[in-house]
Amino acid sequence: MAENNRAVLQLKEKFAASIINVVEFRGEVTVTVKKDAIIEILSFLKQSLQYNLLTDLTAVDYLGRKEERFMLVYLLYSIPNKDRLRIKTPVAEADCSIPSATQVWRTANWLEREVFDLFGITFENHPDLRRILMKDDWVGHPLRKDYPLQGPDREPYKGRLS
């Protein structure tokens, strides 16, 4: 079914060398693409295929499970076509950065700041890349799987207090 999706067909036609895989699960289509083509692909989806709303942008930490530690996830919606599309791109820990999508959607600004704050992924050419949830002097990135459960320099959790 994903193979019949208009957006998937056009992406495969225009960006064949950059498509890693296409998966459909429970009616949701996910296209995984190479990181170096992410802005070109996102721009094409917005301008040519009317995916005009970035509903969310997040990351997943696959510590020890995959070659590239992180997966950046863009959730898109086409208001005119009433269609959802998920775009994913792997990000290696050794090169933990990716171009900012703020040039495509201004709403990416705060979403990228959140991913930067909680996962430590840097967004190149972001207009204001700084922490958004944690204090400025916070050490580390709390949603990384190797982050200490109780936070840096904290007493271990003792359970319920009586």
XYZ file of N, CA and C in Angstrom:
486
model
N 0.824 -1.196 0.000
C 0.000 0.000 0.000
C 0.870 1.263 0.000
N 1.977 1.260 0.797
C 2.862 2.432 0.829
C 3.452 2.690 -0.548
N 3.641 1.626 -1.317
C 4.216 1.767 -2.648
C 3.271 2.520 -3.584
N 1.969 2.547 -3.268
C 0.994 3.258 -4.083
C 0.778 4.691 -3.616
N 1.360 5.051 -2.490
C 1.235 6.395 -1.946
C 1.904 7.393 -2.902
N 1.158 8.424 -3.274
C 1.655 9.419 -4.236
C 2.971 10.056 -3.786
N 3.055 10.419 -2.524
C 4.271 11.055 -2.011
C 5.455 10.091 -2.085
N 5.236 8.840 -1.729
C 6.313 7.850 -1.760
C 6.792 7.641 -3.197
N 5.869 7.533 -4.118
C 6.235 7.355 -5.524
C 7.086 8.529 -6.025
N 6.668 9.738 -5.696
C 7.419 10.907 -6.156
C 8.769 11.034 -5.463
N 8.826 10.672 -4.174
C 10.108 10.686 -3.469
C 11.069 9.675 -4.092
N 10.572 8.478 -4.373
C 11.425 7.456 -4.984
C 11.905 7.871 -6.371
N 11.062 8.571 -7.078
C 11.423 9.021 -8.417
C 12.485 10.115 -8.363
N 12.292 11.089 -7.477
C 13.189 12.254 -7.428
C 14.434 12.016 -6.577
N 14.315 11.210 -5.507
C 15.412 11.034 -4.551
C 15.790 9.566 -4.375
N 15.792 8.804 -5.438
C 16.028 7.352 -5.358
C 17.295 6.999 -4.574
N 18.366 7.723 -4.790
C 19.639 7.416 -4.130
C 19.627 7.761 -2.640
N 18.668 8.561 -2.203
C 18.621 9.002 -0.804
C 17.598 8.253 0.045
N 16.786 7.418 -0.576
C 15.772 6.659 0.173
C 16.415 5.391 0.722
N 16.376 5.219 2.031
C 16.923 4.011 2.658
C 15.873 2.905 2.662
N 14.668 3.228 3.113
C 13.563 2.260 3.044
C 12.225 2.944 3.243
N 11.168 2.216 2.906
C 9.794 2.682 3.066
C 9.036 1.574 3.773
N 8.330 1.945 4.833
C 7.580 0.964 5.615
C 6.182 1.494 5.845
N 5.203 0.613 5.742
C 3.846 0.963 6.155
C 3.456 0.031 7.281
N 2.952 0.610 8.352
C 2.502 -0.177 9.497
C 1.242 0.468 10.041
N 0.174 -0.309 10.074
C -1.122 0.153 10.574
C -1.582 1.441 9.887
N -1.387 1.499 8.597
C -1.854 2.633 7.817
C -0.970 3.861 7.865
N 0.159 3.785 8.559
C 1.083 4.918 8.632
C 2.308 4.627 7.784
N 2.683 5.579 6.948
C 3.825 5.415 6.051
C 5.042 6.126 6.638
N 6.164 5.411 6.672
C 7.424 5.956 7.152
C 8.474 5.803 6.062
N 9.117 6.905 5.720
C 10.190 6.887 4.730
C 11.477 7.268 5.457
N 12.457 6.373 5.413
C 13.757 6.659 6.014
C 14.692 7.118 4.909
N 15.338 8.254 5.156
C 16.183 8.880 4.131
C 17.571 9.168 4.694
N 18.503 9.388 3.798
C 19.864 9.738 4.204
C 19.895 11.171 4.735
N 20.724 11.355 5.749
C 20.811 12.654 6.424
C 21.243 13.787 5.502
N 22.124 13.513 4.570
C 22.650 14.591 3.734
C 21.617 15.161 2.760
N 20.478 14.470 2.595
C 19.433 14.965 1.687
C 18.192 15.442 2.431
N 18.251 15.509 3.748
C 17.034 15.758 4.530
C 16.380 17.105 4.192
N 17.119 18.169 4.074
C 16.509 19.480 3.820
C 15.915 19.534 2.419
N 16.602 18.974 1.455
C 16.074 18.942 0.090
C 14.771 18.137 0.026
N 14.724 17.021 0.738
C 13.517 16.177 0.753
C 12.380 16.880 1.487
N 12.660 17.458 2.639
C 11.613 18.165 3.389
C 11.081 19.351 2.587
N 11.963 20.075 1.923
C 11.534 21.211 1.095
C 10.643 20.746 -0.056
N 11.016 19.660 -0.695
C 10.209 19.102 -1.786
C 8.825 18.685 -1.281
N 8.794 18.034 -0.113
C 7.506 17.613 0.443
C 6.607 18.809 0.743
N 7.190 19.876 1.256
C 6.385 21.053 1.575
C 5.950 21.803 0.317
N 6.882 22.079 -0.558
C 6.590 22.937 -1.717
C 5.845 22.211 -2.835
N 6.220 20.983 -3.114
C 5.633 20.276 -4.260
C 4.484 19.343 -3.900
N 4.518 18.787 -2.695
C 3.498 17.797 -2.325
C 2.553 18.280 -1.225
N 2.685 19.534 -0.833
C 1.773 20.203 0.099
C 1.761 19.619 1.515
N 2.892 19.063 1.966
C 3.001 18.684 3.381
C 3.391 19.965 4.118
N 2.395 20.782 4.365
C 2.619 22.145 4.833
C 2.653 22.299 6.352
N 2.527 21.195 7.080
C 2.517 21.289 8.542
C 3.492 20.279 9.140
N 4.461 20.788 9.873
C 5.352 19.941 10.658
C 4.681 19.781 12.021
N 4.081 18.624 12.267
C 3.333 18.447 13.515
C 4.249 18.123 14.691
N 5.380 17.464 14.403
C 6.316 17.170 15.483
C 7.660 16.798 14.891
N 8.671 16.939 15.708
C 10.032 16.564 15.359
C 10.632 16.028 16.638
N 11.146 14.817 16.602
C 11.707 14.219 17.805
C 12.860 13.305 17.418
N 13.393 12.609 18.396
C 14.495 11.685 18.140
C 14.292 10.416 18.963
N 14.989 9.369 18.555
C 14.992 8.096 19.271
C 16.453 7.723 19.483
N 16.780 7.236 20.677
C 18.137 6.800 20.994
C 18.177 5.275 20.925
N 18.950 4.730 19.992
C 19.083 3.277 19.829
C 20.420 2.798 20.384
N 20.848 3.327 21.499
C 22.146 2.999 22.092
C 22.416 1.492 22.063
N 23.480 1.103 21.354
C 23.898 -0.290 21.308
C 23.068 -1.198 20.423
N 22.028 -0.677 19.776
C 21.146 -1.532 18.975
C 21.315 -1.342 17.484
N 21.796 -0.179 17.068
C 21.942 0.113 15.643
C 23.272 0.802 15.395
N 23.704 0.755 14.134
C 24.976 1.384 13.777
C 24.944 2.882 14.070
N 23.893 3.564 13.604
C 23.720 4.966 13.937
C 22.897 5.037 15.221
N 23.421 5.712 16.201
C 22.781 5.714 17.512
C 21.410 6.384 17.518
N 21.261 7.504 16.806
C 20.020 8.272 16.880
C 19.232 8.188 15.584
N 17.933 8.342 15.708
C 17.053 8.454 14.548
C 16.225 9.712 14.758
N 16.359 10.664 13.843
C 15.550 11.873 13.892
C 14.243 11.587 13.168
N 13.130 12.026 13.732
C 11.809 11.710 13.197
C 11.029 13.009 12.971
N 10.558 13.188 11.728
C 9.749 14.348 11.347
C 8.340 13.842 11.044
N 7.342 14.375 11.730
C 5.951 14.009 11.480
C 5.293 15.135 10.702
N 4.869 14.818 9.477
C 4.332 15.823 8.558
C 2.864 15.570 8.284
N 2.168 16.656 7.968
C 0.754 16.551 7.616
C 0.471 17.488 6.446
N -0.268 16.976 5.472
C -0.723 17.783 4.348
C -2.167 18.181 4.628
N -2.396 19.444 4.951
C -3.749 19.909 5.235
C -4.644 19.770 4.002
N -4.210 20.191 2.797
C -5.087 20.066 1.629
C -5.427 18.615 1.273
N -4.456 17.707 1.472
C -4.671 16.309 1.092
C -5.096 15.413 2.259
N -5.104 15.979 3.461
C -5.461 15.215 4.666
C -4.656 13.913 4.752
N -3.338 14.066 4.657
C -2.456 12.906 4.627
C -1.282 13.118 5.570
N -0.915 12.064 6.282
C 0.222 12.092 7.205
C 1.395 11.334 6.600
N 2.594 11.763 6.948
C 3.802 11.100 6.475
C 4.876 11.263 7.539
N 5.589 10.174 7.800
C 6.694 10.209 8.757
C 7.998 10.072 7.971
N 8.915 11.001 8.210
C 10.242 10.958 7.590
C 11.252 10.734 8.710
N 12.123 9.747 8.526
C 13.152 9.467 9.521
C 14.521 9.544 8.858
N 15.508 9.918 9.648
C 16.878 9.930 9.155
C 17.836 9.559 10.288
N 18.768 8.643 10.016
C 19.724 8.246 11.055
C 20.797 9.310 11.275
N 21.221 9.424 12.538
C 22.268 10.364 12.930
C 23.265 9.601 13.795
N 24.505 9.539 13.349
C 25.542 8.815 14.081
C 25.998 9.613 15.294
N 26.406 8.911 16.335
C 26.889 9.585 17.536
C 28.189 10.339 17.262
N 29.026 9.805 16.385
C 30.303 10.439 16.067
C 30.117 11.780 15.354
N 29.026 11.924 14.610
C 28.717 13.179 13.915
C 27.285 13.545 14.294
N 27.128 13.963 15.520
C 25.796 14.155 16.112
C 25.206 15.512 15.734
N 25.080 15.747 14.418
C 24.499 17.001 13.956
C 23.748 16.751 12.659
N 22.846 17.675 12.358
C 22.011 17.580 11.161
C 21.599 19.003 10.786
N 21.368 19.270 9.506
C 20.915 20.623 9.135
C 19.556 20.958 9.762
N 19.394 22.194 10.119
C 18.151 22.647 10.744
C 17.026 22.726 9.719
N 15.844 22.290 10.125
C 14.653 22.372 9.267
C 13.929 23.701 9.440
N 14.505 24.625 10.203
C 13.854 25.929 10.393
C 13.756 26.704 9.089
N 14.619 26.381 8.125
C 14.546 27.046 6.817
C 13.340 26.555 6.008
N 12.775 25.411 6.406
C 11.590 24.862 5.731
C 10.330 25.218 6.516
N 10.343 24.960 7.822
C 9.216 25.299 8.707
C 9.761 26.070 9.900
N 9.238 27.254 10.128
C 9.673 28.026 11.300
C 9.320 27.314 12.600
N 8.281 26.489 12.579
C 7.885 25.763 13.793
C 8.941 24.758 14.234
N 9.891 24.433 13.374
C 10.960 23.508 13.755
C 11.858 24.115 14.841
N 11.815 25.419 14.995
C 12.694 26.117 15.926
C 12.654 25.507 17.331
N 11.506 25.537 17.967
C 11.416 25.053 19.336
C 11.517 23.535 19.411
N 11.029 22.847 18.391
C 11.120 21.385 18.385
C 12.577 20.939 18.311
N 13.377 21.610 17.496
C 14.796 21.285 17.411
C 15.521 21.651 18.699
N 15.135 22.731 19.319
C 15.742 23.092 20.601
C 15.470 22.022 21.650
N 14.268 21.471 21.633
C 13.927 20.409 22.580
C 14.780 19.159 22.331
N 14.935 18.771 21.062
C 15.764 17.608 20.729
C 17.223 17.875 21.110
N 17.705 19.076 20.840
C 19.064 19.452 21.237
C 19.223 19.336 22.753
N 18.290 19.869 23.489
C 18.347 19.889 24.950
C 18.318 18.476 25.533
N 17.426 17.647 25.048
C 17.198 16.342 25.672
C 18.046 15.213 25.086
N 18.489 15.343 23.827
C 19.287 14.289 23.187
C 20.713 14.729 22.839
N 20.960 16.026 22.761
C 22.290 16.510 22.434
C 22.609 16.511 20.953
N 21.596 16.422 20.101
C 21.811 16.489 18.652
C 21.860 17.965 18.262
N 22.898 18.355 17.543
C 23.089 19.740 17.138
C 22.440 19.980 15.776
N 21.770 21.111 15.624
C 21.115 21.482 14.373
C 21.894 22.629 13.737
N 22.554 22.307 12.619
C 23.385 23.287 11.918
C 22.524 24.425 11.369
N 23.002 25.639 11.527
C 22.336 26.866 11.058
C 21.006 27.140 11.751
N 20.838 26.615 12.947
C 19.638 26.936 13.732
C 19.755 28.378 14.220
N 18.674 29.152 14.178
C 18.773 30.569 14.541
C 18.995 30.847 16.033
N 18.690 29.888 16.916
C 18.798 30.153 18.353
C 18.928 28.834 19.114
N 19.979 28.070 18.849
C 20.116 26.742 19.442
C 20.644 26.845 20.870
N 19.727 26.730 21.803
C 20.063 26.727 23.231
C 19.023 25.896 23.949
N 19.320 25.558 25.191
C 18.402 24.721 25.967
C 17.034 25.386 26.067
N 15.992 24.538 26.121
C 14.625 25.059 26.194
C 13.880 24.509 27.414
N 14.271 23.342 27.905
C 13.591 22.737 29.056
C 14.475 22.688 30.300
N 15.744 22.320 30.111
C 16.653 22.192 31.246
C 17.326 23.547 31.502
N 17.831 23.729 32.720
C 18.553 24.951 33.051
C 19.793 25.067 32.182
N 20.245 26.295 31.944
C 21.406 26.531 31.086
C 22.657 25.796 31.555
N 22.822 25.632 32.864
C 24.021 24.974 33.381
C 23.843 23.471 33.587
N 22.736 22.902 33.092
C 22.478 21.468 33.249
C 23.551 20.674 32.509
N 23.987 19.582 33.108
C 25.022 18.741 32.515
C 24.360 17.524 31.869
N 24.618 17.312 30.594
C 24.121 16.119 29.912
C 22.781 16.331 29.226
N 22.269 15.222 28.685
C 21.034 15.234 27.904
C 20.134 14.107 28.412
N 19.071 14.437 29.159
C 18.292 13.462 29.921
C 17.594 12.349 29.140
N 17.341 12.483 27.848
C 16.674 11.394 27.128
C 17.644 10.442 26.428
N 18.925 10.649 26.632
C 19.899 9.669 26.133
C 19.851 8.443 27.042
N 19.954 7.284 26.441
C 19.819 6.057 27.226
C 20.972 5.827 28.192
N 22.103 6.482 27.993
C 23.222 6.324 28.918
C 23.263 7.432 29.974
N 22.216 8.244 30.025
C 22.141 9.319 31.022
C 21.811 8.690 32.383
N 22.479 9.126 33.458
C 22.196 8.550 34.785
C 20.725 8.730 35.159
N 20.107 7.673 35.625
C 18.674 7.674 35.914
C 18.255 8.795 36.869
N 19.058 9.076 37.861
C 18.699 10.100 38.841
C 19.226 11.485 38.472
N 19.895 11.594 37.356
C 20.460 12.876 36.964
C 21.880 13.001 37.472
N 22.588 14.003 36.991
C 23.993 14.157 37.391
C 24.113 14.554 38.856
N 25.046 13.908 39.557
C 25.362 14.263 40.956
C 24.148 14.240 41.867
N 23.261 13.274 41.690
C 22.062 13.173 42.518
C 22.137 11.935 43.416
N 21.500 12.035 44.548
C 21.357 10.878 45.422
C 20.477 9.848 44.733
N 20.797 8.562 44.849
C 19.908 7.547 44.267
C 18.515 7.610 44.878
N 17.511 7.263 44.110
C 16.139 7.264 44.579
C 15.968 6.241 45.675
N 15.332 6.633 46.772
C 15.212 5.761 47.938
C 13.842 5.100 48.041
N 12.957 5.339 47.101
C 11.613 4.772 47.206
C 10.686 5.745 47.931
N 9.516 5.261 48.274
C 8.528 6.124 48.953
C 9.025 6.537 50.330
N 8.732 7.777 50.650
C 9.065 8.256 51.993
C 7.889 7.942 52.908
N 8.170 7.500 54.129
C 7.065 7.183 55.029
C 6.586 8.372 55.794
